[in-house]
Amino acid sequence: MTALMYAAANGHQSILEALLYKCAAINVADGNGQTALTHVATKGNENTFKALILGGCGINIRNKDGRTPIYLAASSGFEVVVKIIVSKSCEIDAKDTKGRTTLWWSASPGNNTAIVQTLLKNGASPDAKSESGERLGDIAHLTGNEDAYELLRLDAKNGSSGLRSIKTHRFFKT
């Protein structure tokens, strides 16, 4: 872990700004492929996140699992950070190594429905499927995240629903 990563991950704003001023290597990754930005994406520190973006940190750099900062911020429930990232033209439908998008994880139980709404408003595809072929609307419904399911069902932005007949889902096959 670099000094910049440590300062970012632990919210040491003045140290972070000093390192950025001294032109610290901003997009260096650790052994897990995490950059300073991906470290702070899971912490939700808005000011630190903004400083890294202004410093030139890459918003689409992936870690070893193929996850981008928006993916990590959304799965950690940090709506404000997600909004900052989408305002910077990120790869909103980037897939991780298992073919799952940011919207996929955001529609899972226990996650912030406002993040699902933000992602849909900013062009995330409700038709995303995992590598195993499961659509995220089906997963939201079957796992009990009815609020996310309704958002996906009613998404009229591009005419997609992200859903298919629940009766054909593998969980219901006998």
PDB file of C-alpha atoms in Angstrom:
ATOM      1  CA  MET A   1       0.000   0.000   0.000  1.00  0.00           C
ATOM      2  CA  THR A   2       1.409   3.372  -1.005  1.00  0.00           C
ATOM      3  CA  ALA A   3       1.365   6.460   1.207  1.00  0.00           C
ATOM      4  CA  LEU A   4      -1.310   7.935  -1.072  1.00  0.00           C
ATOM      5  CA  MET A   5      -3.496   4.831  -0.706  1.00  0.00           C
ATOM      6  CA  TYR A   6      -3.058   4.872   3.068  1.00  0.00           C
ATOM      7  CA  ALA A   7      -3.930   8.561   3.336  1.00  0.00           C
ATOM      8  CA  ALA A   8      -6.978   8.096   1.083  1.00  0.00           C
ATOM      9  CA  ALA A   9      -8.250   4.946   2.797  1.00  0.00           C
ATOM     10  CA  ASN A  10      -7.929   6.500   6.245  1.00  0.00           C
ATOM     11  CA  GLY A  11      -9.313   9.943   5.419  1.00  0.00           C
ATOM     12  CA  HIS A  12      -6.108  11.889   6.069  1.00  0.00           C
ATOM     13  CA  GLN A  13      -7.134  14.779   3.827  1.00  0.00           C
ATOM     14  CA  SER A  14      -4.184  17.119   4.466  1.00  0.00           C
ATOM     15  CA  ILE A  15      -1.637  14.343   3.852  1.00  0.00           C
ATOM     16  CA  LEU A  16      -3.521  13.267   0.731  1.00  0.00           C
ATOM     17  CA  GLU A  17      -3.524  16.803  -0.642  1.00  0.00           C
ATOM     18  CA  ALA A  18       0.198  17.201   0.104  1.00  0.00           C
ATOM     19  CA  LEU A  19       0.960  13.948  -1.727  1.00  0.00           C
ATOM     20  CA  LEU A  20      -1.171  15.011  -4.690  1.00  0.00           C
ATOM     21  CA  TYR A  21       0.609  18.383  -4.740  1.00  0.00           C
ATOM     22  CA  LYS A  22       3.956  16.557  -4.815  1.00  0.00           C
ATOM     23  CA  CYS A  23       2.673  14.509  -7.793  1.00  0.00           C
ATOM     24  CA  ALA A  24       2.468  11.130  -6.068  1.00  0.00           C
ATOM     25  CA  ALA A  25       1.777   8.242  -8.455  1.00  0.00           C
ATOM     26  CA  ILE A  26      -2.010   8.347  -8.360  1.00  0.00           C
ATOM     27  CA  ASN A  27      -3.064   5.226 -10.292  1.00  0.00           C
ATOM     28  CA  VAL A  28      -0.619   2.721  -8.796  1.00  0.00           C
ATOM     29  CA  ALA A  29      -2.351  -0.508  -7.750  1.00  0.00           C
ATOM     30  CA  ASP A  30      -1.626  -2.755  -4.778  1.00  0.00           C
ATOM     31  CA  GLY A  31      -1.488  -6.565  -4.869  1.00  0.00           C
ATOM     32  CA  ASN A  32      -5.277  -6.780  -5.201  1.00  0.00           C
ATOM     33  CA  GLY A  33      -5.412  -4.289  -8.032  1.00  0.00           C
ATOM     34  CA  GLN A  34      -6.788  -1.586  -5.737  1.00  0.00           C
ATOM     35  CA  THR A  35      -5.845   2.045  -6.388  1.00  0.00           C
ATOM     36  CA  ALA A  36      -6.220   4.947  -3.970  1.00  0.00           C
ATOM     37  CA  LEU A  37      -9.619   5.652  -5.559  1.00  0.00           C
ATOM     38  CA  THR A  38     -10.909   2.097  -5.144  1.00  0.00           C
ATOM     39  CA  HIS A  39      -9.740   2.111  -1.528  1.00  0.00           C
ATOM     40  CA  VAL A  40     -11.696   5.282  -0.770  1.00  0.00           C
ATOM     41  CA  ALA A  41     -14.757   4.152  -2.786  1.00  0.00           C
ATOM     42  CA  THR A  42     -15.519   1.614  -0.048  1.00  0.00           C
ATOM     43  CA  LYS A  43     -15.131   4.242   2.696  1.00  0.00           C
ATOM     44  CA  GLY A  44     -17.529   6.867   1.333  1.00  0.00           C
ATOM     45  CA  ASN A  45     -15.397   9.902   2.166  1.00  0.00           C
ATOM     46  CA  GLU A  46     -16.761  12.425  -0.328  1.00  0.00           C
ATOM     47  CA  ASN A  47     -13.989  15.030   0.072  1.00  0.00           C
ATOM     48  CA  THR A  48     -11.195  12.489  -0.301  1.00  0.00           C
ATOM     49  CA  PHE A  49     -12.919  11.014  -3.336  1.00  0.00           C
ATOM     50  CA  LYS A  50     -13.286  14.426  -4.987  1.00  0.00           C
ATOM     51  CA  ALA A  51      -9.627  15.272  -4.299  1.00  0.00           C
ATOM     52  CA  LEU A  52      -8.474  12.055  -5.971  1.00  0.00           C
ATOM     53  CA  ILE A  53     -10.663  12.643  -9.027  1.00  0.00           C
ATOM     54  CA  LEU A  54      -9.434  16.233  -9.329  1.00  0.00           C
ATOM     55  CA  GLY A  55      -5.907  14.867  -8.985  1.00  0.00           C
ATOM     56  CA  GLY A  56      -6.477  12.670 -12.041  1.00  0.00           C
ATOM     57  CA  CYS A  57      -7.239   9.274 -10.534  1.00  0.00           C
ATOM     58  CA  GLY A  58      -8.773   6.898 -13.088  1.00  0.00           C
ATOM     59  CA  ILE A  59     -12.459   6.250 -12.431  1.00  0.00           C
ATOM     60  CA  ASN A  60     -12.626   3.160 -14.652  1.00  0.00           C
ATOM     61  CA  ILE A  61      -9.585   1.268 -13.355  1.00  0.00           C
ATOM     62  CA  ARG A  62     -10.545  -2.265 -12.280  1.00  0.00           C
ATOM     63  CA  ASN A  63      -9.252  -4.317  -9.384  1.00  0.00           C
ATOM     64  CA  LYS A  64      -8.399  -8.040  -9.667  1.00  0.00           C
ATOM     65  CA  ASP A  65     -12.092  -8.930  -9.435  1.00  0.00           C
ATOM     66  CA  GLY A  66     -12.880  -6.576 -12.318  1.00  0.00           C
ATOM     67  CA  ARG A  67     -14.637  -4.103 -10.038  1.00  0.00           C
ATOM     68  CA  THR A  68     -14.459  -0.366 -10.678  1.00  0.00           C
ATOM     69  CA  PRO A  69     -14.793   2.465  -8.133  1.00  0.00           C
ATOM     70  CA  ILE A  70     -18.510   2.898  -8.956  1.00  0.00           C
ATOM     71  CA  TYR A  71     -19.089  -0.804  -8.382  1.00  0.00           C
ATOM     72  CA  LEU A  72     -17.356  -0.644  -4.997  1.00  0.00           C
ATOM     73  CA  ALA A  73     -19.090   2.569  -3.905  1.00  0.00           C
ATOM     74  CA  ALA A  74     -22.520   1.246  -4.915  1.00  0.00           C
ATOM     75  CA  SER A  75     -22.048  -2.131  -3.232  1.00  0.00           C
ATOM     76  CA  SER A  76     -20.922  -0.282  -0.081  1.00  0.00           C
ATOM     77  CA  GLY A  77     -24.049   1.912  -0.184  1.00  0.00           C
ATOM     78  CA  PHE A  78     -22.397   5.293  -0.772  1.00  0.00           C
ATOM     79  CA  GLU A  79     -24.946   7.118  -2.914  1.00  0.00           C
ATOM     80  CA  VAL A  80     -23.116  10.476  -2.888  1.00  0.00           C
ATOM     81  CA  VAL A  81     -19.919   8.853  -4.182  1.00  0.00           C
ATOM     82  CA  VAL A  82     -21.920   7.004  -6.873  1.00  0.00           C
ATOM     83  CA  LYS A  83     -23.390  10.344  -7.996  1.00  0.00           C
ATOM     84  CA  ILE A  84     -19.915  11.890  -8.191  1.00  0.00           C
ATOM     85  CA  ILE A  85     -18.673   9.007 -10.340  1.00  0.00           C
ATOM     86  CA  VAL A  86     -21.622   9.010 -12.773  1.00  0.00           C
ATOM     87  CA  SER A  87     -21.131  12.743 -13.269  1.00  0.00           C
ATOM     88  CA  LYS A  88     -17.639  11.942 -14.605  1.00  0.00           C
ATOM     89  CA  SER A  89     -18.736   9.676 -17.490  1.00  0.00           C
ATOM     90  CA  CYS A  90     -17.727   6.347 -16.010  1.00  0.00           C
ATOM     91  CA  GLU A  91     -18.274   2.924 -17.579  1.00  0.00           C
ATOM     92  CA  ILE A  92     -21.642   2.481 -15.895  1.00  0.00           C
ATOM     93  CA  ASP A  93     -22.217  -1.056 -17.217  1.00  0.00           C
ATOM     94  CA  ALA A  94     -18.701  -2.393 -16.617  1.00  0.00           C
ATOM     95  CA  LYS A  95     -18.804  -6.065 -15.626  1.00  0.00           C
ATOM     96  CA  ASP A  96     -16.754  -7.810 -12.978  1.00  0.00           C
ATOM     97  CA  THR A  97     -15.035 -11.154 -13.585  1.00  0.00           C
ATOM     98  CA  LYS A  98     -18.371 -12.963 -13.084  1.00  0.00           C
ATOM     99  CA  GLY A  99     -20.230 -10.785 -15.570  1.00  0.00           C
ATOM    100  CA  ARG A 100     -22.093  -8.761 -12.942  1.00  0.00           C
ATOM    101  CA  THR A 101     -22.595  -5.012 -13.282  1.00  0.00           C
ATOM    102  CA  THR A 102     -22.852  -2.287 -10.659  1.00  0.00           C
ATOM    103  CA  LEU A 103     -26.630  -2.312 -11.111  1.00  0.00           C
ATOM    104  CA  TRP A 104     -26.672  -6.085 -10.537  1.00  0.00           C
ATOM    105  CA  TRP A 105     -25.208  -5.725  -7.037  1.00  0.00           C
ATOM    106  CA  SER A 106     -27.233  -2.611  -6.294  1.00  0.00           C
ATOM    107  CA  ALA A 107     -30.448  -4.547  -6.937  1.00  0.00           C
ATOM    108  CA  SER A 108     -29.449  -7.237  -4.430  1.00  0.00           C
ATOM    109  CA  PRO A 109     -31.151  -7.394  -1.021  1.00  0.00           C
ATOM    110  CA  GLY A 110     -30.028  -4.891   1.582  1.00  0.00           C
ATOM    111  CA  ASN A 111     -28.648  -2.413  -0.920  1.00  0.00           C
ATOM    112  CA  ASN A 112     -29.699   1.190  -1.381  1.00  0.00           C
ATOM    113  CA  THR A 113     -32.652   1.526  -3.777  1.00  0.00           C
ATOM    114  CA  ALA A 114     -31.719   5.182  -4.373  1.00  0.00           C
ATOM    115  CA  ILE A 115     -28.471   3.920  -5.922  1.00  0.00           C
ATOM    116  CA  VAL A 116     -30.481   1.683  -8.277  1.00  0.00           C
ATOM    117  CA  GLN A 117     -32.492   4.745  -9.286  1.00  0.00           C
ATOM    118  CA  THR A 118     -29.337   6.851  -9.812  1.00  0.00           C
ATOM    119  CA  LEU A 119     -27.768   4.149 -11.983  1.00  0.00           C
ATOM    120  CA  LEU A 120     -30.914   3.743 -14.101  1.00  0.00           C
ATOM    121  CA  LYS A 121     -31.242   7.529 -14.560  1.00  0.00           C
ATOM    122  CA  ASN A 122     -27.667   7.632 -15.790  1.00  0.00           C
ATOM    123  CA  GLY A 123     -28.023   4.897 -18.392  1.00  0.00           C
ATOM    124  CA  ALA A 124     -27.277   1.625 -16.602  1.00  0.00           C
ATOM    125  CA  SER A 125     -28.772  -1.276 -18.512  1.00  0.00           C
ATOM    126  CA  PRO A 126     -31.569  -3.112 -16.697  1.00  0.00           C
ATOM    127  CA  ASP A 127     -31.090  -5.993 -19.154  1.00  0.00           C
ATOM    128  CA  ALA A 128     -27.733  -7.062 -17.757  1.00  0.00           C
ATOM    129  CA  LYS A 129     -27.202 -10.786 -17.223  1.00  0.00           C
ATOM    130  CA  SER A 130     -24.572 -12.599 -15.206  1.00  0.00           C
ATOM    131  CA  GLU A 131     -22.346 -15.218 -16.840  1.00  0.00           C
ATOM    132  CA  SER A 132     -24.868 -17.836 -15.699  1.00  0.00           C
ATOM    133  CA  GLY A 133     -27.635 -16.001 -17.592  1.00  0.00           C
ATOM    134  CA  GLU A 134     -29.565 -14.638 -14.627  1.00  0.00           C
ATOM    135  CA  ARG A 135     -31.147 -11.233 -15.194  1.00  0.00           C
ATOM    136  CA  LEU A 136     -30.871  -8.756 -12.395  1.00  0.00           C
ATOM    137  CA  GLY A 137     -34.596  -8.039 -12.243  1.00  0.00           C
ATOM    138  CA  ASP A 138     -35.250 -11.703 -11.563  1.00  0.00           C
ATOM    139  CA  ILE A 139     -32.627 -11.761  -8.826  1.00  0.00           C
ATOM    140  CA  ALA A 140     -34.054  -8.616  -7.201  1.00  0.00           C
ATOM    141  CA  HIS A 141     -37.528 -10.168  -7.199  1.00  0.00           C
ATOM    142  CA  LEU A 142     -36.499 -13.644  -6.093  1.00  0.00           C
ATOM    143  CA  THR A 143     -34.310 -12.378  -3.271  1.00  0.00           C
ATOM    144  CA  GLY A 144     -36.992 -10.063  -1.927  1.00  0.00           C
ATOM    145  CA  ASN A 145     -35.705  -6.635  -2.951  1.00  0.00           C
ATOM    146  CA  GLU A 146     -39.127  -5.529  -4.156  1.00  0.00           C
ATOM    147  CA  ASP A 147     -38.250  -1.818  -4.308  1.00  0.00           C
ATOM    148  CA  ALA A 148     -35.381  -2.505  -6.716  1.00  0.00           C
ATOM    149  CA  TYR A 149     -37.576  -4.956  -8.626  1.00  0.00           C
ATOM    150  CA  GLU A 150     -40.233  -2.278  -9.147  1.00  0.00           C
ATOM    151  CA  LEU A 151     -37.643   0.261 -10.303  1.00  0.00           C
ATOM    152  CA  LEU A 152     -36.305  -2.230 -12.824  1.00  0.00           C
ATOM    153  CA  ARG A 153     -39.790  -3.263 -13.930  1.00  0.00           C
ATOM    154  CA  LEU A 154     -40.903   0.295 -14.455  1.00  0.00           C
ATOM    155  CA  ASP A 155     -37.716   1.597 -16.057  1.00  0.00           C
ATOM    156  CA  ALA A 156     -38.998   3.266 -19.198  1.00  0.00           C
ATOM    157  CA  LYS A 157     -35.871   5.178 -20.128  1.00  0.00           C
ATOM    158  CA  ASN A 158     -34.901   2.793 -22.922  1.00  0.00           C
ATOM    159  CA  GLY A 159     -37.921   0.521 -23.051  1.00  0.00           C
ATOM    160  CA  SER A 160     -36.097  -2.300 -21.286  1.00  0.00           C
ATOM    161  CA  SER A 161     -37.478  -4.146 -18.331  1.00  0.00           C
ATOM    162  CA  GLY A 162     -34.608  -6.371 -17.202  1.00  0.00           C
ATOM    163  CA  LEU A 163     -37.180  -9.043 -16.477  1.00  0.00           C
ATOM    164  CA  ARG A 164     -38.419 -12.252 -17.978  1.00  0.00           C
ATOM    165  CA  SER A 165     -41.049 -14.733 -17.004  1.00  0.00           C
ATOM    166  CA  ILE A 166     -40.380 -15.735 -13.409  1.00  0.00           C
ATOM    167  CA  LYS A 167     -41.803 -19.202 -14.145  1.00  0.00           C
ATOM    168  CA  THR A 168     -38.852 -19.950 -16.433  1.00  0.00           C
ATOM    169  CA  HIS A 169     -36.252 -19.159 -13.774  1.00  0.00           C
ATOM    170  CA  ARG A 170     -34.122 -22.104 -12.639  1.00  0.00           C
ATOM    171  CA  PHE A 171     -35.243 -21.636  -9.012  1.00  0.00           C
ATOM    172  CA  PHE A 172     -38.801 -22.527 -10.022  1.00  0.00           C
ATOM    173  CA  LYS A 173     -38.076 -25.459 -12.324  1.00  0.00           C
ATOM    174  CA  THR A 174     -39.176 -28.809 -10.971  1.00  0.00           C
TER     175      THR A 174
END
